[in-house]
Amino acid sequence: MLDITPSDVLIVVDVQYDFLPGGSLAVAGGDEIVPLINTLAKRFINVIFTQDWHPADHISFASQHPGKNPFDLIDLPYGPQVLWPDHCVWNTHGAELSADLDIPHGQLMIRKGYNRQIDSYSGFQEADRETLTGLAGYLNERDVDKLYVVGLATDFCVGWTAIDAAAGGFDVAVIEDATRAIDNAGSLEKAWAEMQTAGVSRLQSKDILGKSVA
Ligand code: VGL
Ligand code: ZN
């Protein structure tokens, strides 16, 4: 069993209504992980949230590209971009974190994707791979070495956050059963392969809780 130390950080990625059943970009089973995330969070002194937070005319929305549909791939100045249904528009219900999260000790919220022209799956940097969010600086100032990542979606915001964390020199693990995936066009398998290459550990919640939590 893994020992969680007082300096370890749990990052809870994008547990927002638009990614939960009934939301505009619903991730299958997304609601199932909320109780497990609450249980895991009790083991951590340090919990950080990310929140996908887009303007209504965000460049990642298919609605902004005439003739395009959600899940189409386009080329943007910073690289390929999957187009999405409108989601997580700031100040809408869909952008709110689930009220079923019970993590009162959460200490920081990183909003991402608020620049109209650049998407941001990762909690560390935007999709241009230049614009930083400040999260690495925050963690480094706090002398954090080890990160655990949970939330939605495994193959996009969880995966990119974990890979950027590893690239930034953090020891990072994704707790697989506390994530759910979009899994579009092989994206989940690809994300796990990329995470493995980046040195991200793949854990299950029982590795931390010491028992299987159904
Ligand atoms: C996400 C697609 C678009 C995510 C965010 O949270 O994984 N996916 N925006
Ligand atoms: Zn988004």
XYZ file of N, CA, C and O and ligand atoms in Angstrom:
866
model
N 0.833 -1.203 0.000
C 0.000 0.000 0.000
C 0.864 1.248 0.000
O 1.906 1.280 0.628
N 0.418 2.253 -0.682
C 1.188 3.485 -0.783
C 0.879 4.409 0.378
O -0.260 4.541 0.790
N 1.920 5.039 0.847
C 1.758 5.957 1.957
C 1.605 7.373 1.400
O 2.469 7.845 0.678
N 0.518 8.027 1.723
C 0.339 9.416 1.312
C 0.980 10.309 2.373
O 0.649 10.191 3.555
N 1.904 11.161 1.940
C 2.601 12.010 2.911
C 1.935 13.395 2.968
O 1.155 13.754 2.080
N 2.268 14.160 4.017
C 1.623 15.480 4.164
C 1.915 16.448 3.020
O 1.208 17.438 2.868
N 2.956 16.187 2.230
C 3.231 17.106 1.126
C 2.665 16.619 -0.208
O 2.740 17.341 -1.208
N 2.093 15.425 -0.234
C 1.528 14.924 -1.498
C 0.264 15.698 -1.854
O -0.468 16.165 -0.974
N 0.028 15.805 -3.149
C -1.109 16.599 -3.636
C -2.013 15.733 -4.508
O -1.542 15.005 -5.382
N -3.317 15.843 -4.269
C -4.322 15.236 -5.134
C -4.877 16.321 -6.048
O -5.330 17.366 -5.570
N -4.821 16.076 -7.356
C -5.410 17.019 -8.317
C -6.711 16.413 -8.840
O -6.706 15.335 -9.442
N -7.791 17.098 -8.605
C -9.129 16.659 -9.020
C -9.494 17.449 -10.279
O -9.718 18.651 -10.233
N -9.492 16.731 -11.409
C -9.613 17.385 -12.709
C -11.067 17.438 -13.190
O -11.722 16.395 -13.335
N -11.577 18.621 -13.393
C -12.787 18.893 -14.191
C -14.004 18.034 -13.835
O -14.695 17.524 -14.737
N -14.300 17.912 -12.558
C -15.524 17.195 -12.156
C -16.676 18.213 -12.191
O -17.116 18.735 -11.160
N -17.089 18.507 -13.412
C -18.035 19.591 -13.698
C -19.276 19.017 -14.371
O -19.210 18.018 -15.089
N -20.398 19.705 -14.196
C -21.669 19.145 -14.678
C -21.664 18.829 -16.165
O -22.281 17.851 -16.586
N -20.994 19.614 -16.993
C -21.024 19.295 -18.425
C -20.319 17.987 -18.758
O -20.567 17.411 -19.831
N -19.474 17.487 -17.868
C -18.798 16.202 -18.098
C -19.496 15.047 -17.372
O -19.039 13.907 -17.428
N -20.577 15.350 -16.694
C -21.323 14.327 -15.961
C -22.582 13.973 -16.740
O -23.012 14.751 -17.610
N -23.182 12.815 -16.496
C -24.396 12.432 -17.236
C -25.412 13.569 -17.237
O -25.649 14.193 -16.209
N -25.953 13.862 -18.422
C -26.868 14.988 -18.579
C -26.173 16.244 -19.069
O -26.833 17.187 -19.521
N -24.855 16.279 -18.996
C -24.090 17.449 -19.443
C -23.857 17.428 -20.944
O -24.101 16.413 -21.607
N -23.363 18.528 -21.478
C -23.230 18.657 -22.935
C -22.074 17.835 -23.499
O -22.041 17.524 -24.685
N -21.119 17.482 -22.669
C -19.993 16.624 -23.098
C -19.848 15.520 -22.053
O -18.801 15.320 -21.443
N -20.967 14.832 -21.849
C -21.049 13.860 -20.754
C -20.054 12.722 -20.967
O -19.954 12.158 -22.056
N -19.326 12.393 -19.928
C -18.391 11.267 -19.939
C -19.116 10.095 -19.275
O -19.595 10.225 -18.140
N -19.201 8.969 -19.993
C -19.944 7.814 -19.464
C -19.422 7.431 -18.087
O -18.211 7.268 -17.895
N -20.330 7.297 -17.143
C -19.946 6.893 -15.789
C -19.241 7.971 -14.993
O -18.716 7.697 -13.911
N -19.228 9.183 -15.491
C -18.507 10.259 -14.805
C -18.972 10.469 -13.371
O -18.167 10.778 -12.486
N -20.257 10.265 -13.146
C -20.794 10.463 -11.791
C -20.347 9.354 -10.826
O -20.306 9.560 -9.619
N -19.990 8.188 -11.393
C -19.633 7.046 -10.537
C -18.362 7.290 -9.724
O -18.159 6.650 -8.690
N -17.513 8.181 -10.195
C -16.216 8.356 -9.531
C -16.262 9.378 -8.398
O -15.313 9.477 -7.624
N -17.361 10.122 -8.299
C -17.396 11.209 -7.310
C -17.255 10.694 -5.869
O -16.431 11.221 -5.105
N -18.004 9.648 -5.466
C -17.822 9.151 -4.090
C -16.396 8.652 -3.829
O -15.850 8.869 -2.745
N -15.801 8.011 -4.824
C -14.431 7.511 -4.665
C -13.442 8.681 -4.533
O -12.507 8.635 -3.720
N -13.640 9.712 -5.324
C -12.774 10.898 -5.216
C -12.910 11.517 -3.821
O -11.916 11.911 -3.199
N -14.128 11.568 -3.292
C -14.326 12.101 -1.938
C -13.561 11.271 -0.909
O -12.928 11.817 -0.002
N -13.614 9.947 -1.071
C -12.910 9.053 -0.140
C -11.396 9.251 -0.239
O -10.699 9.361 0.777
N -10.899 9.299 -1.473
C -9.454 9.505 -1.662
C -9.018 10.854 -1.078
O -7.958 10.952 -0.441
N -9.827 11.880 -1.306
C -9.438 13.239 -0.891
C -9.242 13.329 0.618
O -8.438 14.145 1.097
N -9.953 12.475 1.367
C -9.803 12.485 2.831
C -8.407 12.046 3.252
O -7.988 12.317 4.385
N -7.685 11.364 2.377
C -6.321 10.922 2.705
C -5.271 12.008 2.467
O -4.105 11.816 2.803
N -5.683 13.100 1.832
C -4.727 14.133 1.445
C -4.958 15.419 2.236
O -6.105 15.851 2.382
N -3.860 16.010 2.693
C -3.963 17.358 3.257
C -4.151 18.364 2.126
O -4.892 19.332 2.259
N -3.487 18.084 0.988
C -3.473 19.038 -0.117
C -4.292 18.540 -1.295
O -3.941 17.541 -1.923
N -5.365 19.265 -1.588
C -6.194 18.940 -2.746
C -6.381 20.198 -3.596
O -6.683 21.279 -3.075
N -6.176 20.006 -4.907
C -6.294 21.091 -5.882
C -7.333 20.673 -6.920
O -7.404 19.502 -7.293
N -8.107 21.645 -7.377
C -9.097 21.365 -8.419
C -8.683 22.046 -9.719
O -8.110 23.142 -9.699
N -9.020 21.445 -10.859
C -9.023 22.205 -12.100
C -10.466 22.341 -12.575
O -11.335 21.522 -12.241
N -10.695 23.402 -13.333
C -12.032 23.718 -13.830
C -11.904 24.204 -15.274
O -11.271 25.229 -15.530
N -12.489 23.447 -16.199
C -12.533 23.848 -17.603
C -13.453 25.074 -17.676
O -14.577 25.029 -17.143
N -12.997 26.151 -18.322
C -13.681 27.450 -18.112
C -13.564 28.274 -19.394
O -12.593 28.994 -19.598
N -14.562 28.086 -20.273
C -14.463 28.651 -21.615
C -15.416 29.833 -21.838
O -16.555 29.801 -21.365
N -14.971 30.818 -22.657
C -15.927 31.818 -23.151
C -16.900 31.146 -24.126
O -16.582 30.094 -24.700
N -18.065 31.742 -24.321
C -19.126 31.121 -25.130
C -18.706 30.934 -26.582
O -19.279 30.098 -27.294
N -17.702 31.703 -27.036
C -17.241 31.586 -28.426
C -15.851 30.931 -28.493
O -15.026 31.265 -29.341
N -15.607 29.983 -27.614
C -14.271 29.377 -27.547
C -13.928 28.624 -28.830
O -14.790 27.948 -29.425
N -12.663 28.704 -29.209
C -12.192 28.123 -30.472
C -12.321 26.593 -30.524
O -12.371 26.001 -31.616
N -12.430 25.936 -29.382
C -12.565 24.470 -29.368
C -13.998 24.014 -29.612
O -14.248 22.806 -29.693
N -14.928 24.956 -29.750
C -16.329 24.571 -29.940
C -16.619 24.405 -31.426
O -16.367 25.316 -32.226
N -17.188 23.266 -31.807
C -17.551 23.032 -33.214
C -18.472 24.138 -33.715
O -18.428 24.510 -34.896
N -19.277 24.691 -32.811
C -20.233 25.741 -33.197
C -19.543 26.991 -33.755
O -20.184 27.811 -34.414
N -18.254 27.145 -33.501
C -17.502 28.307 -33.989
C -16.895 28.077 -35.371
O -16.228 28.958 -35.913
N -17.092 26.879 -35.928
C -16.455 26.523 -37.200
C -17.534 26.013 -38.150
O -17.857 24.812 -38.121
N -18.083 26.915 -38.992
C -19.194 26.526 -39.875
C -18.861 25.258 -40.669
O -17.755 25.113 -41.192
N -19.818 24.338 -40.698
C -19.629 23.107 -41.452
C -18.945 22.007 -40.673
O -18.851 20.876 -41.149
N -18.454 22.340 -39.483
C -17.773 21.310 -38.678
C -18.713 20.748 -37.606
O -19.668 21.412 -37.184
N -18.371 19.540 -37.177
C -19.184 18.863 -36.164
C -18.323 18.512 -34.951
O -17.096 18.372 -35.065
N -18.982 18.339 -33.802
C -18.239 17.854 -32.635
C -17.456 16.580 -32.975
O -17.943 15.729 -33.726
N -16.264 16.499 -32.461
C -15.306 15.395 -32.624
C -14.565 15.425 -33.964
O -13.695 14.595 -34.197
N -14.875 16.407 -34.836
C -14.008 16.638 -36.000
C -12.653 17.146 -35.504
O -12.551 17.736 -34.427
N -11.638 16.913 -36.331
C -10.288 17.384 -36.005
C -9.948 18.523 -36.959
O -10.134 18.393 -38.167
N -9.452 19.643 -36.440
C -9.017 20.735 -37.321
C -7.578 21.109 -36.957
O -7.056 20.700 -35.920
N -6.956 21.887 -37.840
C -5.608 22.387 -37.558
C -5.688 23.833 -37.112
O -6.277 24.661 -37.789
N -5.095 24.114 -35.975
C -5.002 25.480 -35.469
C -3.522 25.859 -35.430
O -2.665 24.987 -35.566
N -3.231 27.159 -35.268
C -1.816 27.576 -35.281
C -0.938 26.781 -34.311
O 0.246 26.566 -34.580
N -1.503 26.297 -33.220
C -0.694 25.556 -32.250
C -0.728 24.048 -32.458
O -0.098 23.306 -31.705
N -1.489 23.578 -33.465
C -1.505 22.141 -33.720
C -2.921 21.638 -33.923
O -3.864 22.416 -34.033
N -3.077 20.294 -33.988
C -4.410 19.721 -34.210
C -5.319 19.971 -33.008
O -4.867 19.946 -31.865
N -6.585 20.191 -33.288
C -7.562 20.449 -32.225
C -8.821 19.643 -32.496
O -9.409 19.756 -33.574
N -9.226 18.845 -31.526
C -10.525 18.179 -31.592
C -11.591 19.236 -31.308
O -11.427 20.059 -30.407
N -12.663 19.205 -32.091
C -13.770 20.132 -31.833
C -14.793 19.472 -30.919
O -15.078 18.273 -31.047
N -15.347 20.262 -30.019
C -16.239 19.742 -28.979
C -17.610 20.411 -29.057
O -17.735 21.515 -29.574
N -18.600 19.743 -28.490
C -19.853 20.475 -28.249
C -19.546 21.648 -27.299
O -18.583 21.565 -26.517
N -20.346 22.690 -27.366
C -20.169 23.781 -26.392
C -20.216 23.167 -24.987
O -21.097 22.360 -24.693
N -19.259 23.539 -24.133
C -19.227 22.976 -22.777
C -18.489 23.917 -21.846
O -17.652 24.715 -22.284
N -18.803 23.788 -20.583
C -18.095 24.526 -19.527
C -17.940 26.005 -19.844
O -16.849 26.589 -19.706
N -19.031 26.603 -20.317
C -19.026 28.046 -20.573
C -19.102 28.760 -19.224
O -19.927 28.415 -18.371
N -18.202 29.727 -19.053
C -18.084 30.357 -17.733
C -19.419 30.922 -17.251
O -20.245 31.389 -18.014
N -19.624 30.778 -15.983
C -20.855 31.237 -15.316
C -22.115 30.507 -15.751
O -23.213 31.033 -15.586
N -21.965 29.322 -16.319
C -23.145 28.485 -16.563
C -23.119 27.305 -15.588
O -22.065 26.952 -15.041
N -24.282 26.691 -15.427
C -24.378 25.515 -14.545
C -23.403 24.421 -14.975
O -22.768 23.768 -14.143
N -23.285 24.210 -16.298
C -22.426 23.149 -16.802
C -20.971 23.306 -16.399
O -20.215 22.337 -16.372
N -20.555 24.518 -16.122
C -19.162 24.779 -15.749
C -18.911 24.587 -14.256
O -17.762 24.543 -13.817
N -19.990 24.463 -13.489
C -19.813 24.330 -12.032
C -19.275 22.955 -11.662
O -19.611 21.950 -12.283
N -18.477 22.931 -10.604
C -18.045 21.651 -10.057
C -19.245 20.951 -9.428
O -20.134 21.607 -8.870
N -19.257 19.638 -9.508
C -20.351 18.864 -8.934
C -20.527 19.203 -7.450
O -19.564 19.208 -6.683
N -21.767 19.444 -7.086
C -22.071 19.711 -5.669
C -21.927 18.453 -4.826
O -21.938 18.524 -3.594
N -21.793 17.300 -5.470
C -21.579 16.053 -4.734
C -20.125 15.856 -4.320
O -19.818 14.921 -3.571
N -19.245 16.699 -4.829
C -17.874 16.664 -4.299
C -17.935 17.149 -2.860
O -18.571 18.170 -2.561
N -17.280 16.415 -1.979
C -17.298 16.784 -0.559
C -15.848 16.915 -0.102
O -15.290 16.020 0.522
N -15.237 18.015 -0.513
C -13.799 18.223 -0.277
C -13.598 19.643 0.245
O -13.010 20.506 -0.425
N -14.088 19.905 1.444
C -14.041 21.287 1.944
C -12.618 21.813 2.104
O -12.408 23.027 2.100
N -11.639 20.901 2.241
C -10.263 21.343 2.457
C -9.521 21.622 1.148
O -8.349 21.983 1.180
N -10.189 21.486 0.011
C -9.552 21.827 -1.269
C -8.984 23.234 -1.198
O -9.636 24.146 -0.694
N -7.748 23.416 -1.694
C -7.033 24.674 -1.411
C -6.820 25.566 -2.614
O -6.458 26.733 -2.458
N -7.009 25.055 -3.820
C -6.703 25.886 -5.004
C -7.560 25.419 -6.165
O -7.780 24.219 -6.330
N -8.014 26.389 -6.950
C -8.753 26.072 -8.172
C -8.006 26.692 -9.348
O -7.760 27.887 -9.357
N -7.627 25.845 -10.287
C -6.983 26.340 -11.507
C -8.021 26.317 -12.623
O -8.506 25.251 -13.006
N -8.370 27.486 -13.130
C -9.244 27.556 -14.300
C -8.384 27.550 -15.549
O -7.290 28.098 -15.563
N -8.905 26.923 -16.593
C -8.124 26.771 -17.824
C -9.050 26.784 -19.022
O -10.214 26.382 -18.914
N -8.516 27.278 -20.137
C -9.307 27.341 -21.363
C -10.072 28.648 -21.491
O -10.990 28.748 -22.293
N -9.666 29.651 -20.708
C -10.384 30.933 -20.732
C -9.902 31.857 -21.848
O -10.542 32.852 -22.130
N -8.757 31.534 -22.469
C -8.341 32.295 -23.662
C -9.111 31.777 -24.873
O -9.046 30.587 -25.176
N -9.822 32.656 -25.561
C -10.676 32.219 -26.667
C -9.927 31.438 -27.722
O -10.443 30.484 -28.300
N -8.673 31.835 -27.988
C -7.927 31.290 -29.122
C -7.146 30.012 -28.813
O -6.515 29.467 -29.705
N -7.101 29.606 -27.547
C -6.252 28.456 -27.183
C -7.017 27.526 -26.255
O -7.551 27.972 -25.236
N -7.038 26.244 -26.597
C -7.635 25.285 -25.667
C -6.620 24.970 -24.566
O -5.426 25.306 -24.670
N -7.075 24.333 -23.520
C -6.167 23.940 -22.445
C -6.723 22.717 -21.732
O -7.571 22.831 -20.868
N -6.233 21.546 -22.124
C -6.633 20.336 -21.412
C -5.867 20.231 -20.100
O -6.385 19.778 -19.096
N -4.618 20.641 -20.148
C -3.726 20.450 -19.014
C -3.911 21.535 -17.969
O -4.139 22.699 -18.299
N -3.764 21.153 -16.731
C -3.775 22.132 -15.651
C -2.494 22.925 -15.552
O -2.415 23.891 -14.781
N -1.466 22.528 -16.321
C -0.163 23.189 -16.218
C 0.108 24.198 -17.323
O 0.739 25.216 -17.098
N -0.305 23.851 -18.555
C -0.047 24.769 -19.666
C -1.128 24.615 -20.715
O -1.768 23.581 -20.839
N -1.291 25.688 -21.511
C -2.323 25.667 -22.541
C -1.830 24.869 -23.748
O -0.661 24.466 -23.824
N -2.736 24.645 -24.693
C -2.430 23.746 -25.808
C -1.376 24.308 -26.757
O -0.859 23.582 -27.612
N -1.037 25.595 -26.625
C 0.070 26.144 -27.420
C 1.413 25.662 -26.879
O 2.454 25.899 -27.473
N 1.385 24.990 -25.716
C 2.573 24.471 -25.044
C 3.546 25.594 -24.673
O 4.751 25.388 -24.590
N 3.029 26.785 -24.477
C 3.840 27.933 -24.065
C 3.247 28.647 -22.863
O 3.974 29.045 -21.958
N 1.937 28.856 -22.913
C 1.290 29.673 -21.886
C 1.073 28.841 -20.628
O 0.320 27.863 -20.637
N 1.769 29.200 -19.559
C 1.692 28.427 -18.322
C 0.544 28.922 -17.449
O 0.181 30.098 -17.487
N 0.006 28.013 -16.644
C -1.084 28.401 -15.738
C -0.582 28.889 -14.383
O -1.334 29.481 -13.623
N 0.679 28.585 -14.078
C 1.208 28.912 -12.753
C 1.175 27.750 -11.773
O 1.705 27.847 -10.671
N 0.552 26.637 -12.159
C 0.416 25.518 -11.221
C 1.773 24.924 -10.826
O 1.994 24.605 -9.647
N 2.675 24.792 -11.788
C 4.000 24.234 -11.445
C 4.711 25.139 -10.450
O 5.348 24.669 -9.501
N 4.595 26.437 -10.668
C 5.209 27.386 -9.738
C 4.629 27.260 -8.338
O 5.360 27.260 -7.335
N 3.317 27.143 -8.276
C 2.644 26.972 -6.982
C 3.159 25.723 -6.268
O 3.534 25.766 -5.094
N 3.204 24.617 -6.998
C 3.614 23.350 -6.386
C 5.088 23.397 -5.981
O 5.464 22.913 -4.910
N 5.920 23.991 -6.823
C 7.349 24.068 -6.499
C 7.595 24.947 -5.272
O 8.428 24.620 -4.428
N 6.865 26.037 -5.167
C 7.021 26.900 -3.982
C 6.614 26.176 -2.712
O 7.079 26.503 -1.623
N 5.719 25.200 -2.861
C 5.247 24.444 -1.694
C 6.080 23.187 -1.477
O 5.750 22.366 -0.615
N 7.157 23.020 -2.267
C 8.041 21.850 -2.136
C 7.310 20.521 -2.312
O 7.590 19.537 -1.624
N 6.379 20.508 -3.233
C 5.643 19.279 -3.545
C 6.453 18.449 -4.531
O 7.017 18.987 -5.490
N 6.539 17.123 -4.287
C 7.210 16.232 -5.237
C 6.225 15.305 -5.921
O 6.408 14.898 -7.044
N 5.195 14.915 -5.178
C 4.386 13.794 -5.645
C 2.934 14.214 -5.852
O 2.310 14.786 -4.956
N 2.416 13.891 -7.033
C 1.047 14.263 -7.411
C 0.248 13.017 -7.763
O 0.767 12.087 -8.396
N -1.005 13.025 -7.375
C -1.966 11.996 -7.770
C -3.084 12.703 -8.525
O -3.568 13.740 -8.081
N -3.472 12.138 -9.673
C -4.454 12.810 -10.517
C -5.685 11.922 -10.671
O -5.568 10.719 -10.956
N -6.857 12.521 -10.500
C -8.149 11.833 -10.672
C -9.087 12.776 -11.433
O -8.797 13.954 -11.572
N -10.218 12.246 -11.902
C -11.244 13.115 -12.488
C -11.530 12.790 -13.940
O -11.398 11.657 -14.403
N -11.908 13.832 -14.687
C -12.419 13.686 -16.048
C -11.659 14.610 -17.002
O -11.327 15.721 -16.626
N -11.429 14.172 -18.177
C -11.562 12.808 -18.659
C -10.168 12.196 -18.766
O -9.210 12.869 -19.081
N -10.066 10.895 -18.521
C -8.779 10.195 -18.509
C -7.916 10.535 -19.716
O -6.707 10.767 -19.601
N -8.559 10.552 -20.897
C -7.817 10.655 -22.153
C -7.584 12.085 -22.606
O -6.882 12.299 -23.599
N -8.125 13.051 -21.899
C -7.860 14.448 -22.275
C -7.295 15.205 -21.073
O -6.082 15.240 -20.887
N -8.143 15.773 -20.256
C -7.605 16.682 -19.241
C -6.811 15.963 -18.152
O -5.807 16.499 -17.674
N -7.199 14.756 -17.771
C -6.402 14.003 -16.790
C -5.046 13.629 -17.399
O -3.990 13.862 -16.802
N -5.083 13.057 -18.598
C -3.856 12.597 -19.244
C -2.877 13.733 -19.513
O -1.685 13.614 -19.210
N -3.358 14.810 -20.070
C -2.458 15.927 -20.392
C -1.890 16.559 -19.122
O -0.728 16.970 -19.091
N -2.723 16.640 -18.094
C -2.242 17.192 -16.820
C -1.134 16.302 -16.259
O -0.079 16.789 -15.819
N -1.345 14.992 -16.300
C -0.355 14.055 -15.752
C 0.949 14.100 -16.553
O 2.044 14.102 -15.981
N 0.831 14.152 -17.868
C 2.029 14.171 -18.722
C 2.824 15.464 -18.501
O 4.054 15.435 -18.382
N 2.136 16.579 -18.404
C 2.848 17.841 -18.153
C 3.467 17.852 -16.761
O 4.546 18.427 -16.562
N 2.806 17.232 -15.808
C 3.372 17.148 -14.455
C 4.675 16.358 -14.488
O 5.683 16.761 -13.902
N 4.665 15.231 -15.208
C 5.877 14.410 -15.309
C 6.987 15.186 -16.010
O 8.141 15.166 -15.571
N 6.626 15.901 -17.076
C 7.625 16.699 -17.805
C 8.197 17.803 -16.922
O 9.343 18.211 -17.095
N 7.409 18.249 -15.974
C 7.862 19.292 -15.053
C 8.658 18.755 -13.878
O 9.014 19.510 -12.973
N 8.924 17.447 -13.885
C 9.795 16.868 -12.863
C 9.064 16.334 -11.644
O 9.696 15.904 -10.680
N 7.737 16.340 -11.677
C 6.993 15.775 -10.548
C 6.870 14.258 -10.703
O 6.850 13.742 -11.822
N 6.772 13.597 -9.569
C 6.452 12.172 -9.528
C 4.932 12.108 -9.590
O 4.262 12.630 -8.697
N 4.370 11.511 -10.645
C 2.925 11.617 -10.836
C 2.287 10.266 -11.130
O 2.832 9.448 -11.870
N 1.137 10.061 -10.504
C 0.357 8.848 -10.717
C -1.082 9.234 -11.040
O -1.630 10.168 -10.456
N -1.681 8.492 -11.967
C -3.118 8.607 -12.221
C -3.795 7.430 -11.528
O -3.335 6.293 -11.627
N -4.845 7.706 -10.795
C -5.614 6.653 -10.119
C -6.766 6.280 -11.050
O -7.789 6.954 -11.131
N -6.542 5.170 -11.772
C -7.376 4.863 -12.941
C -8.862 4.738 -12.618
O -9.708 5.258 -13.351
N -9.189 4.031 -11.540
C -10.622 3.819 -11.263
C -11.298 5.064 -10.698
O -12.520 5.065 -10.516
N -10.540 6.120 -10.481
C -11.129 7.411 -10.097
C -11.112 8.371 -11.286
O -11.068 9.598 -11.125
N -11.096 7.795 -12.498
C -11.217 8.578 -13.732
C -12.232 7.867 -14.636
O -12.527 6.680 -14.453
N -12.742 8.595 -15.604
C -13.531 8.010 -16.690
C -13.115 8.727 -17.975
O -12.680 9.873 -17.926
N -13.306 8.032 -19.115
C -12.756 8.526 -20.377
C -13.834 8.909 -21.393
O -14.942 8.369 -21.369
N -13.475 9.801 -22.288
C -14.314 10.114 -23.450
C -14.159 8.994 -24.473
O -15.113 8.529 -25.057
N -12.931 8.533 -24.659
C -12.573 7.426 -25.547
C -13.139 7.586 -26.953
O -13.916 6.760 -27.432
N -12.720 8.657 -27.611
C -13.130 8.924 -28.990
C -11.983 8.569 -29.931
O -10.869 9.047 -29.763
N -12.257 7.696 -30.905
C -11.274 7.351 -31.942
C -9.947 6.866 -31.344
O -8.868 7.299 -31.754
N -10.044 5.978 -30.364
C -8.825 5.384 -29.804
C -8.085 6.276 -28.826
O -6.947 5.982 -28.442
N -8.707 7.353 -28.393
C -8.009 8.338 -27.565
C -7.585 7.788 -26.201
O -6.569 8.228 -25.652
N -8.331 6.825 -25.667
C -7.979 6.336 -24.327
C -6.702 5.502 -24.362
O -5.774 5.704 -23.564
N -6.639 4.577 -25.321
C -5.447 3.739 -25.457
C -4.206 4.596 -25.734
O -3.131 4.390 -25.174
N -4.394 5.589 -26.599
C -3.290 6.493 -26.948
C -2.827 7.276 -25.713
O -1.624 7.425 -25.470
N -3.785 7.727 -24.935
C -3.424 8.514 -23.746
C -2.624 7.672 -22.755
O -1.623 8.131 -22.203
N -3.049 6.410 -22.536
C -2.289 5.559 -21.599
C -0.893 5.284 -22.129
O 0.085 5.252 -21.366
N -0.760 5.096 -23.438
C 0.574 4.867 -24.017
C 1.453 6.098 -23.814
O 2.628 5.980 -23.432
N 0.883 7.266 -24.038
C 1.661 8.503 -23.866
C 2.006 8.739 -22.398
O 3.103 9.209 -22.074
N 1.068 8.406 -21.534
C 1.358 8.570 -20.094
C 2.487 7.630 -19.670
O 3.377 8.012 -18.904
N 2.436 6.398 -20.185
C 3.490 5.435 -19.833
C 4.855 5.932 -20.304
O 5.833 5.900 -19.559
N 4.911 6.416 -21.549
C 6.160 6.958 -22.090
C 6.678 8.122 -21.248
O 7.880 8.276 -21.044
N 5.743 8.916 -20.745
C 6.126 10.093 -19.947
C 6.547 9.722 -18.527
O 7.040 10.572 -17.781
N 6.314 8.450 -18.150
C 6.702 8.014 -16.807
C 5.614 8.203 -15.756
O 5.899 8.210 -14.556
N 4.385 8.335 -16.199
C 3.260 8.469 -15.265
C 2.885 7.081 -14.738
O 2.725 6.146 -15.521
N 2.741 6.939 -13.440
C 2.329 5.653 -12.860
C 0.819 5.470 -13.009
O 0.058 6.430 -12.925
N 0.434 4.223 -13.182
C -0.983 3.885 -13.328
C -1.406 3.089 -12.096
O -1.016 1.934 -11.932
N -2.166 3.715 -11.236
C -2.563 3.090 -9.974
C -4.062 2.825 -9.943
O -4.812 3.348 -10.765
N -4.464 2.021 -8.946
C -5.884 1.835 -8.636
C -6.120 2.368 -7.219
O -5.188 2.403 -6.401
N -7.338 2.713 -6.930
C -7.627 3.316 -5.614
C -7.257 2.379 -4.463
O -6.871 2.838 -3.392
N -7.337 1.069 -4.696
C -6.992 0.146 -3.604
C -5.516 0.234 -3.248
O -5.128 -0.115 -2.135
N -4.679 0.707 -4.177
C -3.259 0.893 -3.871
C -3.067 1.956 -2.786
O -2.029 2.000 -2.127
N -4.042 2.829 -2.655
C -3.964 3.906 -1.665
C -4.863 3.619 -0.467
O -4.475 3.806 0.678
N -6.041 3.111 -0.735
C -7.019 2.888 0.335
C -6.827 1.546 1.008
O -7.339 1.312 2.097
N -6.100 0.638 0.324
C -5.824 -0.657 0.919
C -6.974 -1.638 0.799
O -6.949 -2.721 1.350
N -8.011 -1.243 0.117
C -9.121 -2.161 -0.111
C -9.822 -1.709 -1.381
O -9.661 -0.589 -1.836
N -10.602 -2.613 -1.924
C -11.329 -2.265 -3.121
C -12.641 -1.580 -2.738
O -13.396 -2.080 -1.910
N -12.862 -0.393 -3.264
C -14.085 0.360 -2.968
C -14.965 0.297 -4.209
O -14.636 0.865 -5.231
N -16.047 -0.430 -4.121
C -16.886 -0.624 -5.303
C -17.638 0.659 -5.637
O -17.860 1.488 -4.787
C -12.016 18.069 -21.521
C -12.517 17.991 -23.759
C -12.660 19.358 -23.791
C -11.678 17.312 -20.292
C -12.145 19.442 -21.542
O -11.932 17.811 -19.164
O -11.158 16.187 -20.410
N -12.198 17.356 -22.635
N -12.475 20.080 -22.684
Zn -12.928 22.173 -22.674
